[in-house]
Amino acid sequence: AILEYLAERKPALWPADAAERARARSISAEMHAGFPNLRRHMCMNIRRRHPGKGRTPEVLAEIRRVVEIWSECRGPFLFGAFTAADAMYAPVVLRFRTYEVELPPACRAYADAVLALPALQEWIRDAEREAESLPQFDLYV
């Protein structure tokens, strides 16, 4: 709903082409409501690195689905120019960075383009300045 509100003011948040706009909304909704195992086993933490952790069979299946979506990238972002769909996948890009998920070259290029965005760089800098306040316990399988 927030993205639709913003897109009323800045229509370029969605692709101009109707079919691409529908696809962008679909994969954004999938990101919003999906990937529960990825969220559970690869918790969001910009400040840490957990290479190799969190890779249950269910998480690996969800990573494959993300790779499938990103593989259709029309470069440098999912629909060429930055859209709301890219904003929806920015947290996944950050999780993949934290857990050092290996990606095919085209998907790595997409993740790198998202990571290079000034707003994402600011998000990372702000997170790195935060004091660690998360409980220390092992969530990984």
Coordinates of N, CA and C in Angstrom, one line a residue:
A1 N 0.8 -1.2 0.0 CA 0.0 0.0 0.0 C 0.9 1.3 0.0
I2 N 2.0 1.2 0.7 CA 2.9 2.4 0.8 C 3.5 2.6 -0.6
L3 N 3.9 1.5 -1.3 CA 4.5 1.7 -2.6 C 3.4 2.3 -3.6
E4 N 2.2 1.8 -3.5 CA 1.2 2.3 -4.4 C 0.9 3.8 -4.1
Y5 N 0.9 4.2 -2.9 CA 0.7 5.6 -2.5 C 1.8 6.4 -3.1
L6 N 3.1 6.0 -2.9 CA 4.2 6.7 -3.5 C 4.2 6.7 -5.0
A7 N 3.8 5.6 -5.6 CA 3.7 5.6 -7.1 C 2.7 6.5 -7.7
E8 N 1.6 6.8 -6.9 CA 0.7 7.9 -7.4 C 1.4 9.2 -7.5
R9 N 2.4 9.5 -6.7 CA 3.1 10.7 -6.8 C 4.3 10.7 -7.7
K10 N 4.9 9.5 -7.9 CA 6.0 9.3 -8.8 C 5.8 8.0 -9.5
P11 N 5.1 8.0 -10.6 CA 4.7 6.8 -11.4 C 5.9 6.0 -11.8
A12 N 7.1 6.6 -11.9 CA 8.3 5.8 -12.4 C 8.7 4.8 -11.4
L13 N 8.0 4.7 -10.2 CA 8.4 3.7 -9.2 C 8.0 2.3 -9.7
W14 N 7.1 2.2 -10.7 CA 6.7 1.0 -11.4 C 7.1 1.1 -12.8
P15 N 7.4 0.0 -13.5 CA 7.7 0.1 -14.9 C 6.6 0.7 -15.7
A16 N 6.9 1.4 -16.8 CA 5.9 2.0 -17.7 C 5.0 1.0 -18.4
D17 N 5.7 -0.1 -18.9 CA 4.9 -1.1 -19.6 C 4.0 -1.8 -18.7
A18 N 2.7 -2.0 -19.1 CA 1.7 -2.7 -18.3 C 2.1 -4.1 -17.9
A19 N 2.6 -4.9 -18.8 CA 3.0 -6.3 -18.5 C 4.1 -6.3 -17.5
E20 N 5.1 -5.4 -17.7 CA 6.2 -5.4 -16.7 C 5.8 -4.8 -15.4
R21 N 4.9 -3.9 -15.4 CA 4.3 -3.3 -14.1 C 3.6 -4.4 -13.4
A22 N 2.8 -5.3 -14.0 CA 2.1 -6.4 -13.4 C 3.2 -7.4 -12.8
R23 N 4.2 -7.7 -13.6 CA 5.2 -8.6 -13.1 C 6.0 -8.0 -11.9
A24 N 6.3 -6.7 -11.9 CA 7.0 -6.0 -10.8 C 6.1 -6.1 -9.6
R25 N 4.8 -5.8 -9.7 CA 3.9 -5.9 -8.6 C 3.8 -7.4 -8.0
S26 N 3.8 -8.3 -8.9 CA 3.7 -9.7 -8.5 C 5.0 -10.2 -7.7
I27 N 6.2 -9.9 -8.2 CA 7.3 -10.3 -7.5 C 7.5 -9.5 -6.2
S28 N 7.0 -8.2 -6.2 CA 7.1 -7.4 -5.0 C 6.1 -8.0 -3.9
A29 N 5.0 -8.5 -4.3 CA 4.0 -9.1 -3.4 C 4.6 -10.4 -2.9
E30 N 5.3 -11.2 -3.8 CA 5.9 -12.4 -3.4 C 7.0 -12.2 -2.3
M31 N 7.8 -11.1 -2.5 CA 8.8 -10.8 -1.6 C 8.2 -10.4 -0.2
H32 N 7.1 -9.6 -0.3 CA 6.5 -9.1 0.9 C 5.9 -10.2 1.7
A33 N 5.3 -11.2 1.1 CA 4.5 -12.2 1.8 C 5.2 -13.5 1.8
G34 N 6.3 -13.7 1.1 CA 7.0 -15.0 1.0 C 8.3 -15.1 1.7
F35 N 9.0 -16.1 1.3 CA 10.4 -16.4 1.8 C 10.5 -16.5 3.3
P36 N 9.5 -17.3 3.9 CA 9.5 -17.3 5.4 C 10.8 -18.0 6.0
N37 N 11.3 -19.0 5.3 CA 12.5 -19.7 5.8 C 13.7 -18.9 5.7
L38 N 13.8 -18.1 4.6 CA 14.9 -17.2 4.4 C 14.9 -16.2 5.5
R39 N 13.8 -15.6 5.8 CA 13.6 -14.6 6.9 C 14.0 -15.3 8.3
R40 N 13.6 -16.5 8.5 CA 13.8 -17.1 9.8 C 15.2 -17.5 10.0
H41 N 15.9 -18.1 9.0 CA 17.2 -18.7 9.1 C 18.3 -17.8 8.7
M42 N 18.0 -16.7 8.0 CA 19.0 -15.7 7.6 C 18.5 -14.3 8.0
C43 N 18.5 -14.2 9.3 CA 18.0 -12.9 9.9 C 18.7 -11.7 9.4
M44 N 18.0 -10.6 9.4 CA 18.6 -9.3 8.9 C 19.6 -8.8 9.9
N45 N 20.9 -8.7 9.5 CA 21.9 -8.0 10.4 C 23.0 -7.5 9.5
I46 N 22.9 -6.2 9.2 CA 23.9 -5.6 8.3 C 25.3 -5.6 8.9
R47 N 25.4 -5.6 10.2 CA 26.8 -5.5 10.8 C 27.6 -6.8 10.9
R48 N 27.0 -7.9 10.7 CA 27.6 -9.2 10.9 C 27.8 -9.9 9.6
R49 N 28.7 -10.9 9.6 CA 28.8 -11.9 8.5 C 28.7 -13.3 9.1
H50 N 27.9 -14.1 8.4 CA 27.6 -15.5 8.8 C 27.8 -16.4 7.6
P51 N 29.0 -16.4 7.0 CA 29.1 -17.3 5.8 C 28.8 -18.7 6.1
G52 N 28.0 -19.3 5.2 CA 27.7 -20.7 5.3 C 26.5 -21.0 6.3
K53 N 26.1 -20.1 7.0 CA 25.0 -20.3 8.0 C 23.6 -20.2 7.4
G54 N 22.6 -20.9 8.0 CA 21.2 -20.7 7.7 C 20.8 -21.5 6.4
R55 N 21.6 -22.3 5.9 CA 21.2 -23.0 4.7 C 20.5 -24.3 4.9
T56 N 19.3 -24.2 5.3 CA 18.4 -25.4 5.3 C 18.0 -25.8 3.9
P57 N 17.4 -27.0 3.7 CA 16.9 -27.3 2.4 C 15.8 -26.3 2.0
E58 N 15.0 -25.9 2.9 CA 13.9 -24.9 2.6 C 14.5 -23.5 2.2
V59 N 15.5 -23.1 2.9 CA 16.1 -21.8 2.6 C 16.8 -21.9 1.2
L60 N 17.5 -23.0 0.9 CA 18.1 -23.2 -0.4 C 17.0 -23.1 -1.5
A61 N 15.9 -23.7 -1.3 CA 14.8 -23.6 -2.3 C 14.3 -22.2 -2.5
E62 N 14.2 -21.4 -1.4 CA 13.8 -20.0 -1.5 C 14.9 -19.2 -2.2
I63 N 16.2 -19.5 -1.9 CA 17.3 -18.8 -2.6 C 17.2 -19.1 -4.1
R64 N 16.9 -20.3 -4.5 CA 16.8 -20.7 -5.9 C 15.6 -19.8 -6.5
R65 N 14.6 -19.6 -5.8 CA 13.4 -18.8 -6.3 C 13.9 -17.4 -6.5
V66 N 14.6 -16.8 -5.5 CA 15.1 -15.5 -5.7 C 16.0 -15.4 -6.9
V67 N 16.9 -16.3 -7.1 CA 17.8 -16.4 -8.2 C 17.0 -16.4 -9.5
E68 N 16.0 -17.2 -9.5 CA 15.1 -17.3 -10.7 C 14.5 -15.9 -11.0
I69 N 14.1 -15.2 -10.0 CA 13.5 -13.9 -10.2 C 14.6 -12.9 -10.7
W70 N 15.7 -12.9 -10.1 CA 16.8 -12.0 -10.4 C 17.4 -12.3 -11.8
S71 N 17.3 -13.6 -12.2 CA 17.9 -14.0 -13.5 C 17.2 -13.3 -14.6
E72 N 16.0 -12.9 -14.4 CA 15.2 -12.2 -15.5 C 15.6 -10.7 -15.5
C73 N 16.5 -10.3 -14.7 CA 16.9 -8.9 -14.6 C 17.2 -8.3 -16.0
R74 N 16.6 -7.1 -16.2 CA 16.8 -6.4 -17.5 C 18.0 -5.4 -17.3
G75 N 18.7 -5.5 -16.3 CA 19.9 -4.8 -15.9 C 20.0 -3.3 -16.1
P76 N 20.6 -2.6 -15.2 CA 21.2 -3.1 -14.0 C 20.2 -3.5 -12.9
F77 N 19.0 -3.0 -13.0 CA 18.0 -3.4 -12.0 C 17.0 -4.3 -12.7
L78 N 16.0 -4.8 -11.9 CA 15.1 -5.9 -12.3 C 14.4 -5.5 -13.6
F79 N 14.0 -4.2 -13.7 CA 13.3 -3.8 -14.9 C 14.0 -2.7 -15.7
G80 N 15.3 -2.8 -15.6 CA 16.2 -1.8 -16.3 C 16.5 -0.6 -15.3
A81 N 15.6 0.3 -15.2 CA 15.8 1.4 -14.2 C 15.3 0.9 -12.8
F82 N 15.7 1.6 -11.8 CA 15.3 1.3 -10.4 C 13.8 1.4 -10.3
T83 N 13.1 0.4 -9.7 CA 11.7 0.5 -9.4 C 11.4 0.1 -8.0
A84 N 10.2 0.1 -7.6 CA 9.7 -0.3 -6.3 C 10.1 -1.8 -6.1
A85 N 10.1 -2.6 -7.1 CA 10.5 -4.0 -7.0 C 11.9 -4.2 -6.4
D86 N 12.8 -3.3 -6.9 CA 14.2 -3.3 -6.4 C 14.2 -2.9 -4.9
A87 N 13.4 -2.0 -4.5 CA 13.3 -1.6 -3.1 C 12.9 -2.8 -2.3
M88 N 11.9 -3.5 -2.8 CA 11.4 -4.7 -2.1 C 12.5 -5.8 -1.9
Y89 N 13.4 -5.9 -2.8 CA 14.4 -6.9 -2.8 C 15.7 -6.5 -2.1
A90 N 15.8 -5.2 -1.7 CA 17.0 -4.7 -1.1 C 17.3 -5.4 0.2
P91 N 16.4 -5.8 1.1 CA 16.7 -6.6 2.3 C 17.2 -7.9 1.9
V92 N 16.8 -8.5 0.8 CA 17.3 -9.8 0.4 C 18.8 -9.7 0.0
V93 N 19.0 -8.6 -0.8 CA 20.4 -8.3 -1.1 C 21.3 -8.2 0.1
L94 N 20.8 -7.5 1.1 CA 21.6 -7.4 2.4 C 21.7 -8.7 3.1
R95 N 20.7 -9.5 3.1 CA 20.8 -10.9 3.7 C 21.9 -11.7 3.0
F96 N 21.8 -11.7 1.7 CA 22.8 -12.5 0.9 C 24.2 -12.0 1.1
R97 N 24.4 -10.7 1.4 CA 25.7 -10.1 1.7 C 26.1 -10.7 3.1
T98 N 25.2 -10.6 4.1 CA 25.5 -11.1 5.4 C 25.9 -12.5 5.5
Y99 N 25.2 -13.4 4.7 CA 25.4 -14.8 4.8 C 26.3 -15.3 3.6
E100 N 26.8 -14.3 2.8 CA 27.7 -14.6 1.7 C 27.2 -15.7 0.8
V101 N 25.9 -15.5 0.4 CA 25.3 -16.4 -0.6 C 25.9 -16.3 -1.9
E102 N 26.4 -17.4 -2.5 CA 27.0 -17.3 -3.8 C 25.9 -17.2 -4.9
L103 N 26.1 -16.3 -5.8 CA 25.1 -16.0 -6.9 C 25.7 -16.2 -8.2
P104 N 24.9 -16.6 -9.2 CA 25.3 -16.6 -10.6 C 25.8 -15.1 -11.0
P105 N 26.6 -15.0 -12.0 CA 27.1 -13.7 -12.4 C 26.1 -12.6 -12.6
A106 N 25.0 -12.9 -13.3 CA 24.0 -11.9 -13.6 C 23.3 -11.4 -12.3
C107 N 23.1 -12.4 -11.4 CA 22.5 -12.0 -10.1 C 23.4 -11.3 -9.2
R108 N 24.7 -11.6 -9.2 CA 25.7 -10.9 -8.5 C 25.8 -9.4 -9.0
A109 N 25.7 -9.3 -10.3 CA 25.7 -7.9 -10.9 C 24.5 -7.1 -10.4
Y110 N 23.4 -7.8 -10.3 CA 22.2 -7.1 -9.8 C 22.4 -6.7 -8.3
A111 N 22.8 -7.6 -7.5 CA 23.0 -7.4 -6.1 C 24.0 -6.2 -5.9
D112 N 25.1 -6.3 -6.7 CA 26.1 -5.2 -6.6 C 25.5 -3.8 -7.0
A113 N 24.6 -3.8 -8.0 CA 24.0 -2.5 -8.4 C 23.1 -2.0 -7.3
V114 N 22.4 -2.9 -6.6 CA 21.6 -2.5 -5.4 C 22.5 -2.0 -4.3
L115 N 23.5 -2.7 -4.0 CA 24.4 -2.3 -2.9 C 25.1 -1.0 -3.2
A116 N 25.3 -0.6 -4.5 CA 26.0 0.6 -4.8 C 25.0 1.8 -4.7
L117 N 23.7 1.6 -4.6 CA 22.8 2.7 -4.5 C 23.2 3.6 -3.3
P118 N 23.2 4.9 -3.5 CA 23.5 5.8 -2.4 C 22.6 5.6 -1.2
A119 N 21.3 5.4 -1.4 CA 20.4 5.2 -0.2 C 20.8 3.9 0.5
L120 N 21.2 2.9 -0.2 CA 21.5 1.6 0.5 C 22.9 1.8 1.2
Q121 N 23.8 2.5 0.6 CA 25.1 2.8 1.3 C 24.8 3.6 2.6
E122 N 23.9 4.5 2.5 CA 23.6 5.3 3.8 C 22.9 4.3 4.8
W123 N 22.1 3.4 4.4 CA 21.4 2.5 5.3 C 22.5 1.6 6.0
I124 N 23.5 1.2 5.2 CA 24.6 0.3 5.7 C 25.4 1.1 6.7
R125 N 25.8 2.4 6.3 CA 26.6 3.2 7.3 C 25.8 3.5 8.6
D126 N 24.5 3.8 8.5 CA 23.7 4.0 9.7 C 23.7 2.7 10.6
A127 N 23.5 1.6 9.9 CA 23.4 0.3 10.7 C 24.7 0.0 11.4
E128 N 25.8 0.3 10.7 CA 27.1 0.0 11.2 C 27.5 0.9 12.4
R129 N 26.8 2.1 12.5 CA 27.0 3.0 13.6 C 26.2 2.6 14.8
E130 N 25.2 1.8 14.7 CA 24.3 1.4 15.8 C 25.1 0.5 16.8
A131 N 24.8 0.7 18.0 CA 25.3 -0.2 19.0 C 24.7 -1.6 18.9
E132 N 25.5 -2.6 19.1 CA 24.9 -4.0 19.0 C 24.0 -4.2 20.2
S133 N 22.8 -4.5 20.0 CA 21.8 -4.7 21.1 C 21.0 -6.0 20.8
L134 N 21.4 -6.8 19.9 CA 20.7 -8.0 19.6 C 21.2 -9.1 20.6
P135 N 20.3 -10.0 21.1 CA 20.7 -11.0 22.0 C 21.6 -12.0 21.2
Q136 N 22.5 -12.6 21.9 CA 23.5 -13.5 21.3 C 23.0 -14.9 21.5
F137 N 22.4 -15.5 20.6 CA 22.0 -16.9 20.6 C 22.0 -17.4 19.2
D138 N 22.2 -18.7 19.1 CA 22.3 -19.4 17.8 C 20.9 -19.7 17.2
L139 N 20.6 -19.0 16.1 CA 19.3 -19.3 15.4 C 19.5 -20.2 14.2
Y140 N 20.7 -20.7 14.0 CA 21.0 -21.4 12.8 C 20.9 -22.9 13.0
V141 N 20.5 -23.5 11.9 CA 20.3 -24.9 11.9 C 21.6 -25.5 11.2

